[in-house]
Amino acid sequence: MEYVKVAQVSELGSGAKKKVSVGGNEVLLANIEGSFYAIDNTCPHMGGSLYEGKLEGTNVICPRHGSVFDVTNGKVVERGTLFLIKVKVHDLKSYPVKVEGADIMIGVE
Ligand code: FES
């Protein structure tokens, strides 16, 4: 696995998020109480950018139809709704993150 530098620790305080590009994928990087996590940024329903969504605790809420994903592991917490019907979503890929000195690195295969 190769680790790619995506941000500086000083850029992302607790509760902050950043959209980064890793291995051709858009990835959401978030600082949750001092720990960094990375999951795919694109909602599997209709492509909402989770970076534009709200972070609540360890969850991020899709800004388009409200599906909720756990940023620590990419798992679906709650499906959003469109026209009163629950949308179809699946778990997101999550990426290993490590901190080396002042750098935040994301692992890609
Ligand atoms: S695009 Fe994310 S819930 Fe519809």
PDB file of C-alpha atoms and ligand atoms in Angstrom:
ATOM      1  CA  MET A   1       0.000   0.000   0.000  1.00  0.00           C
ATOM      2  CA  GLU A   2       1.219   3.468  -0.878  1.00  0.00           C
ATOM      3  CA  TYR A   3       0.559   6.487   1.357  1.00  0.00           C
ATOM      4  CA  VAL A   4      -0.120   9.830  -0.291  1.00  0.00           C
ATOM      5  CA  LYS A   5       0.218  13.159   1.480  1.00  0.00           C
ATOM      6  CA  VAL A   6      -3.124  14.989   1.302  1.00  0.00           C
ATOM      7  CA  ALA A   7      -3.050  17.711   3.956  1.00  0.00           C
ATOM      8  CA  GLN A   8      -1.215  19.252   6.874  1.00  0.00           C
ATOM      9  CA  VAL A   9      -2.376  18.517  10.418  1.00  0.00           C
ATOM     10  CA  SER A  10      -2.568  22.286  11.052  1.00  0.00           C
ATOM     11  CA  GLU A  11      -5.185  22.697   8.275  1.00  0.00           C
ATOM     12  CA  LEU A  12      -7.796  20.493   9.924  1.00  0.00           C
ATOM     13  CA  GLY A  13      -8.904  21.283  13.451  1.00  0.00           C
ATOM     14  CA  SER A  14     -11.347  19.024  15.306  1.00  0.00           C
ATOM     15  CA  GLY A  15     -14.677  18.840  13.432  1.00  0.00           C
ATOM     16  CA  ALA A  16     -13.154  20.095  10.166  1.00  0.00           C
ATOM     17  CA  LYS A  17     -13.275  18.291   6.833  1.00  0.00           C
ATOM     18  CA  LYS A  18     -11.527  18.561   3.495  1.00  0.00           C
ATOM     19  CA  LYS A  19     -12.129  17.117   0.041  1.00  0.00           C
ATOM     20  CA  VAL A  20      -8.994  15.579  -1.446  1.00  0.00           C
ATOM     21  CA  SER A  21      -8.143  13.604  -4.551  1.00  0.00           C
ATOM     22  CA  VAL A  22      -6.420  10.248  -4.062  1.00  0.00           C
ATOM     23  CA  GLY A  23      -5.694   7.722  -6.796  1.00  0.00           C
ATOM     24  CA  GLY A  24      -8.306   9.327  -9.049  1.00  0.00           C
ATOM     25  CA  ASN A  25     -11.033   9.232  -6.360  1.00  0.00           C
ATOM     26  CA  GLU A  26     -12.597  12.115  -4.460  1.00  0.00           C
ATOM     27  CA  VAL A  27     -12.095  11.411  -0.778  1.00  0.00           C
ATOM     28  CA  LEU A  28     -13.538  13.099   2.285  1.00  0.00           C
ATOM     29  CA  LEU A  29     -10.967  13.625   5.040  1.00  0.00           C
ATOM     30  CA  ALA A  30     -12.322  14.541   8.467  1.00  0.00           C
ATOM     31  CA  ASN A  31     -10.891  15.277  11.892  1.00  0.00           C
ATOM     32  CA  ILE A  32     -13.100  13.806  14.592  1.00  0.00           C
ATOM     33  CA  GLU A  33     -11.899  14.757  18.040  1.00  0.00           C
ATOM     34  CA  GLY A  34      -8.268  14.652  16.982  1.00  0.00           C
ATOM     35  CA  SER A  35      -8.385  11.471  14.884  1.00  0.00           C
ATOM     36  CA  PHE A  36      -8.377  11.590  11.087  1.00  0.00           C
ATOM     37  CA  TYR A  37     -10.641   9.468   8.892  1.00  0.00           C
ATOM     38  CA  ALA A  38     -11.087   9.157   5.143  1.00  0.00           C
ATOM     39  CA  ILE A  39     -14.007   7.761   3.122  1.00  0.00           C
ATOM     40  CA  ASP A  40     -15.194   8.151  -0.464  1.00  0.00           C
ATOM     41  CA  ASN A  41     -16.688  11.610  -0.917  1.00  0.00           C
ATOM     42  CA  THR A  42     -19.343  10.662  -3.457  1.00  0.00           C
ATOM     43  CA  CYS A  43     -22.721   9.495  -2.164  1.00  0.00           C
ATOM     44  CA  PRO A  44     -23.630   6.184  -3.839  1.00  0.00           C
ATOM     45  CA  HIS A  45     -27.246   7.313  -4.325  1.00  0.00           C
ATOM     46  CA  MET A  46     -27.046  10.201  -6.803  1.00  0.00           C
ATOM     47  CA  GLY A  47     -23.527  11.456  -6.352  1.00  0.00           C
ATOM     48  CA  GLY A  48     -24.001  14.071  -3.617  1.00  0.00           C
ATOM     49  CA  SER A  49     -20.700  15.503  -2.369  1.00  0.00           C
ATOM     50  CA  LEU A  50     -20.440  14.507   1.277  1.00  0.00           C
ATOM     51  CA  TYR A  51     -17.933  17.319   1.740  1.00  0.00           C
ATOM     52  CA  GLU A  52     -20.904  19.687   1.333  1.00  0.00           C
ATOM     53  CA  GLY A  53     -22.804  17.779   4.030  1.00  0.00           C
ATOM     54  CA  LYS A  54     -22.959  18.362   7.744  1.00  0.00           C
ATOM     55  CA  LEU A  55     -20.682  16.510  10.142  1.00  0.00           C
ATOM     56  CA  GLU A  56     -22.451  15.393  13.329  1.00  0.00           C
ATOM     57  CA  GLY A  57     -20.269  13.439  15.717  1.00  0.00           C
ATOM     58  CA  THR A  58     -18.826  10.592  13.647  1.00  0.00           C
ATOM     59  CA  ASN A  59     -21.554  10.886  10.993  1.00  0.00           C
ATOM     60  CA  VAL A  60     -21.734  12.868   7.778  1.00  0.00           C
ATOM     61  CA  ILE A  61     -25.111  13.680   6.233  1.00  0.00           C
ATOM     62  CA  CYS A  62     -25.499  13.748   2.446  1.00  0.00           C
ATOM     63  CA  PRO A  63     -26.632  17.252   1.467  1.00  0.00           C
ATOM     64  CA  ARG A  64     -28.920  15.940  -1.279  1.00  0.00           C
ATOM     65  CA  HIS A  65     -31.332  13.452   0.311  1.00  0.00           C
ATOM     66  CA  GLY A  66     -30.044  13.003   3.834  1.00  0.00           C
ATOM     67  CA  SER A  67     -28.399   9.591   3.844  1.00  0.00           C
ATOM     68  CA  VAL A  68     -26.070   9.287   6.814  1.00  0.00           C
ATOM     69  CA  PHE A  69     -22.657   7.605   6.736  1.00  0.00           C
ATOM     70  CA  ASP A  70     -20.202   6.829   9.518  1.00  0.00           C
ATOM     71  CA  VAL A  71     -16.971   8.642   8.674  1.00  0.00           C
ATOM     72  CA  THR A  72     -14.907   6.238  10.792  1.00  0.00           C
ATOM     73  CA  ASN A  73     -15.726   3.190   8.640  1.00  0.00           C
ATOM     74  CA  GLY A  74     -17.850   4.308   5.657  1.00  0.00           C
ATOM     75  CA  LYS A  75     -20.892   2.319   6.763  1.00  0.00           C
ATOM     76  CA  VAL A  76     -24.451   3.446   6.086  1.00  0.00           C
ATOM     77  CA  VAL A  77     -26.068   4.649   9.326  1.00  0.00           C
ATOM     78  CA  GLU A  78     -29.395   5.724   7.833  1.00  0.00           C
ATOM     79  CA  ARG A  79     -30.838   5.856   4.322  1.00  0.00           C
ATOM     80  CA  GLY A  80     -32.103   9.210   3.142  1.00  0.00           C
ATOM     81  CA  THR A  81     -35.496   9.816   1.541  1.00  0.00           C
ATOM     82  CA  LEU A  82     -36.613  11.032  -1.865  1.00  0.00           C
ATOM     83  CA  PHE A  83     -40.336  11.515  -2.527  1.00  0.00           C
ATOM     84  CA  LEU A  84     -41.033   9.816   0.850  1.00  0.00           C
ATOM     85  CA  ILE A  85     -39.226   6.657  -0.270  1.00  0.00           C
ATOM     86  CA  LYS A  86     -35.993   5.467   1.317  1.00  0.00           C
ATOM     87  CA  VAL A  87     -33.154   5.727  -1.190  1.00  0.00           C
ATOM     88  CA  LYS A  88     -30.784   2.885  -2.038  1.00  0.00           C
ATOM     89  CA  VAL A  89     -27.258   3.370  -0.768  1.00  0.00           C
ATOM     90  CA  HIS A  90     -24.375   1.109   0.132  1.00  0.00           C
ATOM     91  CA  ASP A  91     -21.375   1.373   2.408  1.00  0.00           C
ATOM     92  CA  LEU A  92     -18.575   3.649   1.246  1.00  0.00           C
ATOM     93  CA  LYS A  93     -14.945   2.676   0.886  1.00  0.00           C
ATOM     94  CA  SER A  94     -12.870   3.840   3.811  1.00  0.00           C
ATOM     95  CA  TYR A  95      -9.147   4.494   3.597  1.00  0.00           C
ATOM     96  CA  PRO A  96      -6.371   4.101   6.168  1.00  0.00           C
ATOM     97  CA  VAL A  97      -5.000   7.421   7.401  1.00  0.00           C
ATOM     98  CA  LYS A  98      -1.705   8.066   9.150  1.00  0.00           C
ATOM     99  CA  VAL A  99       0.026  11.148  10.452  1.00  0.00           C
ATOM    100  CA  GLU A 100       3.732  11.598   9.820  1.00  0.00           C
ATOM    101  CA  GLY A 101       5.096  14.687  11.493  1.00  0.00           C
ATOM    102  CA  ALA A 102       2.966  17.562  10.212  1.00  0.00           C
ATOM    103  CA  ASP A 103       1.540  15.578   7.272  1.00  0.00           C
ATOM    104  CA  ILE A 104      -1.699  13.629   6.924  1.00  0.00           C
ATOM    105  CA  MET A 105      -1.335  10.662   4.569  1.00  0.00           C
ATOM    106  CA  ILE A 106      -4.006   8.426   3.022  1.00  0.00           C
ATOM    107  CA  GLY A 107      -3.255   4.854   2.021  1.00  0.00           C
ATOM    108  CA  VAL A 108      -4.162   3.663  -1.460  1.00  0.00           C
ATOM    109  CA  GLU A 109      -3.750   0.190  -2.972  1.00  0.00           C
TER     110      GLU A 109
HETATM  111  S1  FES B   1     -27.364  11.779  -3.338  1.00  0.00           S
HETATM  112 FE1  FES B   1     -26.932  11.251  -1.266  1.00  0.00          FE
HETATM  113  S2  FES B   1     -28.825  10.583  -0.481  1.00  0.00           S
HETATM  114 FE2  FES B   1     -29.262  11.083  -2.558  1.00  0.00          FE
END
